[in-house]
Amino acid sequence: MNKTTRVMPAHKHIALVAHDNYKPELLRWVKENKDALQGHFLYATGTTGRILSKETGLAIKSLLSGPMGGDQQLGALISEGKIDMMIFFWDPLNAVPHDPDVKALLRIATVWNVPVAMNRASAKFMISAPQMAEEVSIEIPDYDAYLADRV
C-alpha cells in the first residue's frame, strides 16, 4: 500500500488502557507523569478512565468499557487519525474474554503507525521523548489512493 503522512500535533491525543490486573500500575504511572500528561488530550476505556480521572483530577474522555466496545471505539478513533499514541498496560499472563478485541486494537494501531507503549519502561520512554512536545510527522497508509485504485 502507498504511504502518506499525517502530522501529530504538539498536544497529543493519548489513549490510556489497562487490563484489570494492571489498572493500579497504570494509575501509578499516570500519577507519576501527571504534569507531562496535563497538556495533552486523554482518552480511556470506561473503568480505567473513571479511575484515572477520579484519582488524578485529569480531564479524560471515557469511552465504553473495553469488553463492551471501548477497545473498538479506540480502534475507530485511531483509524480516523484522532489518536496519536496509546499507553496500554495489558496483562500478558491472564486471558481476557475480549481478547479478539484487544488484538484488533493492537492491529489497527500498528496499521496506522500509532506508537504504543505496553509497559512502564516503554511508557517512560515515550512520555520522556522530546517529540512529546513537538509536531511530528508519521507515515500512514494512503487510504484515499487505495480506494481510488479499487474503484
N, CA, C and O atoms as a DFTB+ gen file, in Angstrom:
604 C
 N C O
     1  1       0.844      -1.177       0.000
     2  2       0.000       0.000       0.000
     3  2       0.883       1.232       0.000
     4  3       1.922       1.264       0.660
     5  1       0.468       2.242      -0.740
     6  2       1.175       3.521      -0.751
     7  2       1.087       4.165       0.621
     8  3       0.186       3.875       1.409
     9  1       2.036       5.040       0.887
    10  2       2.074       5.742       2.171
    11  2       1.882       7.229       1.947
    12  3       2.176       7.764       0.878
    13  1       1.385       7.873       2.976
    14  2       1.308       9.321       3.024
    15  2       1.726       9.707       4.440
    16  3       2.147       8.843       5.210
    17  1       1.621      10.952       4.790
    18  2       1.997      11.352       6.150
    19  2       0.832      12.048       6.827
    20  3      -0.079      12.573       6.186
    21  1       0.899      12.031       8.116
    22  2      -0.034      12.791       8.939
    23  2       0.797      13.445      10.025
    24  3       1.802      12.891      10.471
    25  1       0.378      14.610      10.440
    26  2       1.120      15.342      11.462
    27  2       0.427      15.176      12.803
    28  3      -0.750      15.500      12.964
    29  1       1.189      14.663      13.762
    30  2       0.705      14.628      15.146
    31  2       0.948      16.018      15.722
    32  3       2.047      16.557      15.592
    33  1      -0.059      16.600      16.352
    34  2       0.143      17.937      16.921
    35  2       1.054      17.899      18.153
    36  3       1.346      16.834      18.696
    37  1       1.489      19.072      18.574
    38  2       2.314      19.160      19.779
    39  2       1.522      18.689      21.006
    40  3       2.080      18.079      21.918
    41  1       0.233      18.975      21.016
    42  2      -0.635      18.496      22.096
    43  2      -1.260      17.192      21.605
    44  3      -2.219      17.198      20.834
    45  1      -0.705      16.092      22.062
    46  2      -1.076      14.764      21.573
    47  2      -2.439      14.307      22.108
    48  3      -2.894      14.743      23.166
    49  1      -3.061      13.431      21.354
    50  2      -4.274      12.734      21.769
    51  2      -3.812      11.342      22.188
    52  3      -3.394      10.538      21.355
    53  1      -3.893      11.070      23.488
    54  2      -3.297       9.877      24.076
    55  2      -4.375       8.954      24.634
    56  3      -5.206       9.369      25.441
    57  1      -4.350       7.701      24.196
    58  2      -5.261       6.685      24.731
    59  2      -4.587       5.984      25.901
    60  3      -3.414       5.618      25.823
    61  1      -5.329       5.800      26.980
    62  2      -4.841       5.112      28.175
    63  2      -5.734       3.897      28.414
    64  3      -6.945       4.028      28.592
    65  1      -5.124       2.722      28.417
    66  2      -5.869       1.474      28.538
    67  2      -5.131       0.554      29.502
    68  3      -3.900       0.524      29.524
    69  1      -5.890      -0.197      30.300
    70  2      -5.257      -1.180      31.193
    71  2      -6.227      -2.313      31.478
    72  3      -7.415      -2.090      31.715
    73  1      -5.712      -3.516      31.453
    74  2      -6.495      -4.656      31.899
    75  2      -6.634      -4.580      33.425
    76  3      -5.867      -3.888      34.094
    77  1      -7.614      -5.296      33.957
    78  2      -7.946      -5.182      35.381
    79  2      -6.738      -5.302      36.305
    80  3      -6.571      -4.480      37.206
    81  1      -5.892      -6.313      36.096
    82  2      -4.742      -6.514      36.980
    83  2      -3.696      -5.414      36.852
    84  3      -2.809      -5.304      37.699
    85  1      -3.789      -4.603      35.809
    86  2      -2.789      -3.561      35.579
    87  2      -3.332      -2.149      35.768
    88  3      -2.603      -1.180      35.555
    89  1      -4.592      -2.013      36.161
    90  2      -5.147      -0.681      36.412
    91  2      -4.368       0.062      37.511
    92  3      -4.071       1.245      37.342
    93  1      -4.026      -0.603      38.638
    94  2      -3.231       0.106      39.656
    95  2      -1.866       0.558      39.116
    96  3      -1.378       1.626      39.483
    97  1      -1.263      -0.241      38.261
    98  2       0.044       0.104      37.684
    99  2      -0.081       1.313      36.755
   100  3       0.769       2.203      36.779
   101  1      -1.133       1.348      35.942
   102  2      -1.348       2.495      35.064
   103  2      -1.665       3.735      35.892
   104  3      -1.180       4.824      35.582
   105  1      -2.470       3.586      36.938
   106  2      -2.776       4.719      37.814
   107  2      -1.499       5.285      38.425
   108  3      -1.311       6.501      38.463
   109  1      -0.641       4.421      38.895
   110  2       0.634       4.872      39.476
   111  2       1.451       5.617      38.426
   112  3       2.020       6.668      38.720
   113  1       1.518       5.083      37.197
   114  2       2.279       5.724      36.121
   115  2       1.680       7.091      35.766
   116  3       2.415       8.057      35.563
   117  1       0.370       7.171      35.694
   118  2      -0.286       8.447      35.367
   119  2      -0.010       9.472      36.465
   120  3       0.278      10.631      36.167
   121  1      -0.095       9.061      37.720
   122  2       0.204       9.984      38.828
   123  2       1.647      10.492      38.736
   124  3       1.908      11.676      38.948
   125  1       2.569       9.597      38.422
   126  2       3.977       9.976      38.305
   127  2       4.211      10.930      37.130
   128  3       5.152      11.723      37.153
   129  1       3.372      10.857      36.125
   130  2       3.561      11.646      34.908
   131  2       2.440      12.660      34.683
   132  3       2.229      13.122      33.561
   133  1       1.735      13.000      35.741
   134  2       0.583      13.900      35.646
   135  2       0.950      15.227      34.992
   136  3       0.221      15.706      34.123
   137  1       2.052      15.820      35.389
   138  2       2.446      17.114      34.813
   139  2       2.684      17.002      33.312
   140  3       2.273      17.876      32.548
   141  1       3.339      15.939      32.895
   142  2       3.622      15.745      31.474
   143  2       2.347      15.466      30.682
   144  3       2.253      15.848      29.515
   145  1       1.379      14.816      31.287
   146  2       0.140      14.461      30.599
   147  2      -0.851      15.618      30.528
   148  3      -1.705      15.647      29.643
   149  1      -0.744      16.569      31.452
   150  2      -1.727      17.628      31.585
   151  2      -1.946      18.445      30.314
   152  3      -3.060      18.911      30.079
   153  1      -0.935      18.629      29.505
   154  2      -1.084      19.445      28.304
   155  2      -1.609      18.696      27.100
   156  3      -1.648      19.244      25.999
   157  1      -2.016      17.446      27.290
   158  2      -2.455      16.612      26.175
   159  2      -3.932      16.244      26.349
   160  3      -4.516      16.459      27.412
   161  1      -4.518      15.694      25.302
   162  2      -5.908      15.245      25.329
   163  2      -5.902      13.751      25.644
   164  3      -5.273      12.962      24.939
   165  1      -6.599      13.375      26.695
   166  2      -6.546      11.996      27.174
   167  2      -7.875      11.280      26.948
   168  3      -8.952      11.841      27.151
   169  1      -7.763      10.030      26.524
   170  2      -8.912       9.158      26.289
   171  2      -8.636       7.855      27.030
   172  3      -7.483       7.456      27.192
   173  1      -9.690       7.204      27.473
   174  2      -9.502       5.917      28.138
   175  2     -10.759       5.082      27.980
   176  3     -11.858       5.601      27.785
   177  1     -10.567       3.776      28.070
   178  2     -11.726       2.904      28.105
   179  2     -12.398       3.090      29.472
   180  3     -11.768       3.547      30.426
   181  1     -13.672       2.734      29.550
   182  2     -14.580       3.045      30.647
   183  2     -14.069       3.075      32.058
   184  3     -13.858       4.151      32.617
   185  1     -13.864       1.907      32.653
   186  2     -13.479       1.831      34.057
   187  2     -12.132       2.512      34.279
   188  3     -11.951       3.234      35.259
   189  1     -11.200       2.285      33.378
   190  2      -9.874       2.890      33.500
   191  2      -9.992       4.408      33.515
   192  3      -9.369       5.069      34.346
   193  1     -10.777       4.962      32.615
   194  2     -10.947       6.411      32.538
   195  2     -11.533       6.992      33.808
   196  3     -11.073       8.022      34.299
   197  1     -12.543       6.334      34.335
   198  2     -13.167       6.838      35.561
   199  2     -12.196       6.789      36.742
   200  3     -12.140       7.729      37.535
   201  1     -11.438       5.708      36.863
   202  2     -10.465       5.586      37.960
   203  2      -9.398       6.671      37.823
   204  3      -9.098       7.375      38.788
   205  1      -8.828       6.806      36.630
   206  2      -7.749       7.777      36.425
   207  2      -8.222       9.203      36.676
   208  3      -7.526       9.987      37.322
   209  1      -9.392       9.538      36.171
   210  2      -9.923      10.886      36.341
   211  2     -10.200      11.190      37.809
   212  3      -9.849      12.259      38.309
   213  1     -10.833      10.239      38.492
   214  2     -11.166      10.429      39.902
   215  2      -9.917      10.574      40.764
   216  3      -9.864      11.428      41.649
   217  1      -8.914       9.739      40.505
   218  2      -7.716       9.703      41.348
   219  2      -6.697      10.809      41.024
   220  3      -5.882      11.170      41.873
   221  1      -6.745      11.341      39.803
   222  2      -5.726      12.330      39.412
   223  2      -6.288      13.720      39.148
   224  3      -5.546      14.702      39.168
   225  1      -7.588      13.812      38.901
   226  2      -8.185      15.094      38.562
   227  2      -7.963      15.499      37.109
   228  3      -8.373      16.586      36.702
   229  1      -7.314      14.632      36.315
   230  2      -7.086      14.936      34.903
   231  2      -8.386      14.808      34.120
   232  3      -9.230      13.966      34.429
   233  1      -8.537      15.646      33.108
   234  2      -9.686      15.553      32.212
   235  2      -9.445      14.395      31.251
   236  3      -8.492      14.412      30.472
   237  1     -10.306      13.398      31.311
   238  2     -10.151      12.203      30.482
   239  2     -11.491      11.895      29.833
   240  3     -12.513      11.796      30.512
   241  1     -11.478      11.746      28.522
   242  2     -12.688      11.349      27.791
   243  2     -12.820       9.837      27.944
   244  3     -12.031       9.077      27.382
   245  1     -13.821       9.407      28.708
   246  2     -14.031       7.977      28.928
   247  2     -14.950       7.405      27.857
   248  3     -16.025       7.941      27.589
   249  1     -14.514       6.319      27.258
   250  2     -15.302       5.590      26.275
   251  2     -16.017       4.459      26.996
   252  3     -16.050       4.434      28.226
   253  1     -16.582       3.536      26.257
   254  2     -17.184       2.362      26.878
   255  2     -16.092       1.492      27.499
   256  3     -14.913       1.628      27.169
   257  1     -16.493       0.611      28.389
   258  2     -15.565      -0.377      28.926
   259  2     -15.051      -1.232      27.766
   260  3     -15.775      -1.465      26.798
   261  1     -13.812      -1.694      27.862
   262  2     -13.206      -2.488      26.792
   263  2     -14.078      -3.629      26.294
   264  3     -14.333      -3.722      25.094
   265  1     -14.546      -4.510      27.195
   266  2     -15.360      -5.639      26.755
   267  2     -16.715      -5.227      26.164
   268  3     -17.341      -6.003      25.444
   269  1     -17.161      -4.008      26.470
   270  2     -18.461      -3.541      25.980
   271  2     -18.338      -2.719      24.691
   272  3     -19.322      -2.147      24.220
   273  1     -17.126      -2.663      24.123
   274  2     -16.933      -1.948      22.870
   275  2     -15.915      -0.816      22.922
   276  3     -15.628      -0.195      21.899
   277  1     -15.368      -0.544      24.101
   278  2     -14.403       0.547      24.238
   279  2     -13.135       0.342      23.421
   280  3     -12.591       1.295      22.864
   281  1     -12.661      -0.910      23.347
   282  2     -11.471      -1.194      22.527
   283  2     -11.766      -0.866      21.064
   284  3     -10.919      -0.321      20.356
   285  1     -12.967      -1.203      20.628
   286  2     -13.346      -0.936      19.242
   287  2     -13.549       0.555      18.998
   288  3     -13.238       1.055      17.917
   289  1     -14.067       1.266      19.994
   290  2     -14.184       2.720      19.860
   291  2     -12.804       3.346      19.679
   292  3     -12.616       4.220      18.833
   293  1     -11.842       2.893      20.481
   294  2     -10.476       3.414      20.343
   295  2      -9.912       3.083      18.970
   296  3      -9.264       3.921      18.343
   297  1     -10.158       1.862      18.502
   298  2      -9.703       1.475      17.169
   299  2     -10.278       2.380      16.099
   300  3      -9.577       2.759      15.160
   301  1     -11.557       2.733      16.233
   302  2     -12.181       3.643      15.267
   303  2     -11.520       5.014      15.320
   304  3     -11.255       5.612      14.277
   305  1     -11.251       5.518      16.520
   306  2     -10.580       6.820      16.647
   307  2      -9.190       6.786      16.028
   308  3      -8.759       7.751      15.397
   309  1      -8.490       5.668      16.212
   310  2      -7.162       5.522      15.602
   311  2      -7.277       5.570      14.087
   312  3      -6.515       6.279      13.430
   313  1      -8.221       4.822      13.526
   314  2      -8.346       4.769      12.069
   315  2      -8.813       6.104      11.480
   316  3      -8.619       6.361      10.292
   317  1      -9.425       6.946      12.305
   318  2      -9.836       8.283      11.871
   319  2      -8.728       9.321      12.079
   320  3      -8.917      10.500      11.782
   321  1      -7.577       8.880      12.587
   322  2      -6.464       9.803      12.821
   323  2      -6.639      10.674      14.047
   324  3      -6.019      11.733      14.149
   325  1      -7.475      10.244      14.979
   326  2      -7.780      11.059      16.154
   327  2      -7.019      10.641      17.410
   328  3      -7.145      11.296      18.445
   329  1      -6.243       9.579      17.342
   330  2      -5.394       9.153      18.460
   331  2      -3.959       9.147      17.963
   332  3      -3.656       8.562      16.922
   333  1      -3.073       9.802      18.712
   334  2      -1.674       9.926      18.301
   335  2      -0.780       8.863      18.919
   336  3       0.226       8.478      18.323
   337  1      -1.130       8.392      20.094
   338  2      -0.324       7.381      20.768
   339  2      -1.183       6.671      21.807
   340  3      -2.226       7.174      22.225
   341  1      -0.725       5.501      22.210
   342  2      -1.500       4.721      23.166
   343  2      -0.577       4.116      24.218
   344  3       0.482       3.570      23.910
   345  1      -1.010       4.231      25.458
   346  2      -0.361       3.563      26.583
   347  2      -1.322       2.439      26.978
   348  3      -2.439       2.704      27.422
   349  1      -0.891       1.199      26.818
   350  2      -1.770       0.054      27.053
   351  2      -1.053      -0.931      27.956
   352  3      -0.226      -1.722      27.502
   353  1      -1.378      -0.874      29.241
   354  2      -0.815      -1.817      30.190
   355  2      -1.696      -3.068      30.169
   356  3      -2.700      -3.150      30.876
   357  1      -1.299      -4.029      29.350
   358  2      -2.086      -5.251      29.187
   359  2      -1.503      -6.362      30.034
   360  3      -0.336      -6.330      30.424
   361  1      -2.328      -7.325      30.303
   362  2      -1.950      -8.441      31.157
   363  2      -1.553      -9.632      30.284
   364  3      -2.426     -10.311      29.744
   365  1      -0.251      -9.896      30.135
   366  2       0.174     -10.981      29.261
   367  2       0.000     -12.373      29.869
   368  3       0.152     -13.373      29.168
   369  1      -0.316     -12.447      31.154
   370  2      -0.380     -13.742      31.817
   371  2      -1.798     -14.249      32.062
   372  3      -1.983     -15.400      32.457
   373  1      -2.785     -13.412      31.835
   374  2      -4.175     -13.822      32.052
   375  2      -4.999     -13.560      30.804
   376  3      -4.965     -12.467      30.239
   377  1      -5.729     -14.562      30.388
   378  2      -6.618     -14.405      29.234
   379  2      -7.792     -13.514      29.627
   380  3      -8.292     -13.586      30.750
   381  1      -8.221     -12.681      28.698
   382  2      -9.407     -11.864      28.925
   383  2     -10.458     -12.283      27.908
   384  3     -10.125     -12.656      26.783
   385  1     -11.735     -12.221      28.306
   386  2     -12.782     -12.696      27.410
   387  2     -12.863     -11.911      26.105
   388  3     -13.323     -12.440      25.094
   389  1     -12.424     -10.666      26.117
   390  2     -12.485      -9.847      24.905
   391  2     -11.128      -9.780      24.193
   392  3     -10.796      -8.778      23.561
   393  1     -10.358     -10.856      24.306
   394  2      -9.034     -10.910      23.681
   395  2      -9.052     -10.595      22.180
   396  3      -8.145      -9.912      21.704
   397  1     -10.052     -11.066      21.412
   398  2     -10.079     -10.690      19.991
   399  2     -10.172      -9.172      19.780
   400  3      -9.602      -8.640      18.828
   401  1     -10.892      -8.481      20.671
   402  2     -10.990      -7.019      20.567
   403  2      -9.648      -6.361      20.854
   404  3      -9.269      -5.388      20.201
   405  1      -8.935      -6.899      21.835
   406  2      -7.614      -6.372      22.191
   407  2      -6.655      -6.549      21.013
   408  3      -5.928      -5.623      20.655
   409  1      -6.657      -7.729      20.420
   410  2      -5.789      -7.979      19.267
   411  2      -6.156      -7.065      18.102
   412  3      -5.277      -6.575      17.394
   413  1      -7.449      -6.835      17.904
   414  2      -7.885      -5.935      16.830
   415  2      -7.411      -4.506      17.095
   416  3      -7.005      -3.807      16.167
   417  1      -7.461      -4.072      18.350
   418  2      -6.996      -2.729      18.707
   419  2      -5.501      -2.589      18.442
   420  3      -5.057      -1.595      17.868
   421  1      -4.734      -3.578      18.856
   422  2      -3.285      -3.529      18.626
   423  2      -2.960      -3.610      17.135
   424  3      -2.013      -2.975      16.670
   425  1      -3.739      -4.385      16.387
   426  2      -3.523      -4.490      14.949
   427  2      -3.796      -3.151      14.268
   428  3      -3.011      -2.720      13.423
   429  1      -4.895      -2.488      14.620
   430  2      -5.242      -1.227      13.969
   431  2      -4.231      -0.141      14.349
   432  3      -3.925       0.728      13.534
   433  1      -3.715      -0.185      15.576
   434  2      -2.669       0.768      15.973
   435  2      -1.416       0.547      15.133
   436  3      -0.747       1.510      14.755
   437  1      -1.094      -0.698      14.839
   438  2       0.066      -1.000      14.007
   439  2      -0.172      -0.570      12.562
   440  3       0.709       0.020      11.935
   441  1      -1.355      -0.861      12.033
   442  2      -1.687      -0.461      10.648
   443  2      -1.515       1.048      10.466
   444  3      -0.954       1.496       9.467
   445  1      -2.000       1.826      11.435
   446  2      -1.965       3.284      11.317
   447  2      -0.720       3.896      11.963
   448  3      -0.666       5.108      12.173
   449  1       0.277       3.070      12.277
   450  2       1.582       3.535      12.745
   451  2       1.495       4.392      14.009
   452  3       2.208       5.386      14.144
   453  1       0.620       4.001      14.925
   454  2       0.457       4.716      16.184
   455  2       1.430       4.129      17.200
   456  3       1.429       2.918      17.421
   457  1       2.255       4.960      17.816
   458  2       3.159       4.442      18.851
   459  2       2.360       3.871      20.028
   460  3       1.412       4.489      20.512
   461  1       2.764       2.685      20.472
   462  2       2.082       2.012      21.580
   463  2       3.113       1.594      22.621
   464  3       4.088       0.910      22.308
   465  1       2.886       2.011      23.854
   466  2       3.708       1.547      24.976
   467  2       2.904       0.489      25.704
   468  3       1.726       0.689      26.001
   469  1       3.540      -0.641      25.993
   470  2       2.807      -1.734      26.632
   471  2       3.294      -2.061      28.032
   472  3       2.845      -3.036      28.635
   473  1       4.204      -1.262      28.549
   474  2       4.669      -1.478      29.915
   475  2       5.275      -0.178      30.433
   476  3       5.404       0.792      29.687
   477  1       5.644      -0.161      31.707
   478  2       6.157       1.072      32.325
   479  2       7.410       1.589      31.618
   480  3       7.569       2.794      31.425
   481  1       8.288       0.678      31.237
   482  2       9.546       1.117      30.618
   483  2       9.288       1.828      29.287
   484  3       9.816       2.915      29.049
   485  1       8.471       1.211      28.415
   486  2       8.212       1.851      27.120
   487  2       7.373       3.113      27.292
   488  3       7.546       4.072      26.540
   489  1       6.466       3.129      28.271
   490  2       5.683       4.342      28.533
   491  2       6.580       5.476      29.014
   492  3       6.377       6.635      28.651
   493  1       7.569       5.137      29.829
   494  2       8.519       6.154      30.314
   495  2       9.307       6.743      29.152
   496  3       9.494       7.957      29.076
   497  1       9.769       5.883      28.245
   498  2      10.499       6.371      27.076
   499  2       9.626       7.296      26.239
   500  3      10.074       8.359      25.809
   501  1       8.381       6.892      26.010
   502  2       7.505       7.709      25.168
   503  2       7.203       9.059      25.794
   504  3       7.302      10.086      25.123
   505  1       6.838       9.074      27.061
   506  2       6.450      10.329      27.701
   507  2       7.646      11.260      27.867
   508  3       7.480      12.477      27.951
   509  1       8.851      10.691      27.916
   510  2      10.075      11.488      28.091
   511  2      10.686      11.956      26.776
   512  3      11.594      12.787      26.780
   513  1      10.208      11.444      25.668
   514  2      10.783      11.788      24.363
   515  2      10.551      13.264      24.043
   516  3       9.482      13.798      24.338
   517  1      11.539      13.925      23.446
   518  2      11.367      15.338      23.084
   519  2      10.193      15.554      22.122
   520  3       9.604      16.635      22.097
   521  1       9.853      14.534      21.332
   522  2       8.765      14.652      20.358
   523  2       7.397      14.797      21.033
   524  3       6.424      15.161      20.373
   525  1       7.311      14.519      22.326
   526  2       6.030      14.660      23.026
   527  2       5.521      16.098      22.968
   528  3       4.311      16.321      22.970
   529  1       6.407      17.057      22.917
   530  2       6.002      18.467      22.933
   531  2       6.130      19.122      21.558
   532  3       6.049      20.345      21.440
   533  1       6.331      18.311      20.522
   534  2       6.526      18.853      19.173
   535  2       5.522      18.254      18.204
   536  3       4.946      17.196      18.453
   537  1       5.324      18.955      17.089
   538  2       4.610      18.335      15.976
   539  2       5.521      17.257      15.397
   540  3       6.733      17.442      15.289
   541  1       4.921      16.135      15.030
   542  2       5.691      15.017      14.496
   543  2       4.953      14.457      13.287
   544  3       3.753      14.190      13.351
   545  1       5.674      14.284      12.194
   546  2       5.082      13.649      11.019
   547  2       5.326      12.148      11.083
   548  3       6.432      11.699      11.382
   549  1       4.278      11.380      10.799
   550  2       4.414       9.930      10.736
   551  2       3.840       9.442       9.414
   552  3       2.946      10.063       8.839
   553  1       4.368       8.323       8.944
   554  2       3.821       7.695       7.748
   555  2       2.589       6.892       8.118
   556  3       2.552       6.205       9.138
   557  1       1.586       6.994       7.267
   558  2       0.374       6.200       7.439
   559  2      -0.042       5.660       6.079
   560  3       0.416       6.160       5.051
   561  1      -0.903       4.646       6.056
   562  2      -1.379       4.167       4.757
   563  2      -2.125       5.273       4.007
   564  3      -2.870       6.047       4.607
   565  1      -1.920       5.336       2.713
   566  2      -2.635       6.306       1.873
   567  2      -3.958       5.671       1.478
   568  3      -4.085       5.071       0.410
   569  1      -4.924       5.810       2.345
   570  2      -6.205       5.136       2.152
   571  2      -6.965       5.709       0.954
   572  3      -7.662       4.973       0.256
   573  1      -6.836       7.008       0.714
   574  2      -7.508       7.614      -0.442
   575  2      -6.990       7.016      -1.748
   576  3      -7.773       6.710      -2.647
   577  1      -5.679       6.850      -1.854
   578  2      -5.087       6.241      -3.052
   579  2      -5.532       4.783      -3.175
   580  3      -5.813       4.304      -4.273
   581  1      -5.594       4.091      -2.057
   582  2      -6.048       2.706      -2.035
   583  2      -7.471       2.602      -2.592
   584  3      -7.757       1.745      -3.428
   585  1      -8.351       3.475      -2.125
   586  2      -9.732       3.464      -2.622
   587  2      -9.805       3.808      -4.109
   588  3     -10.553       3.189      -4.865
   589  1      -9.023       4.797      -4.510
   590  2      -9.027       5.203      -5.921
   591  2      -8.595       4.051      -6.829
   592  3      -9.134       3.889      -7.924
   593  1      -7.633       3.256      -6.382
   594  2      -7.168       2.104      -7.171
   595  2      -8.218       1.001      -7.243
   596  3      -8.258       0.252      -8.219
   597  1      -9.060       0.892      -6.231
   598  2     -10.027      -0.195      -6.165
   599  2     -11.334       0.121      -6.881
   600  3     -12.093      -0.791      -7.211
   601  1     -11.602       1.377      -7.121
   602  2     -12.881       1.764      -7.731
   603  2     -12.774       1.837      -9.227
   604  3     -13.755       2.148      -9.902
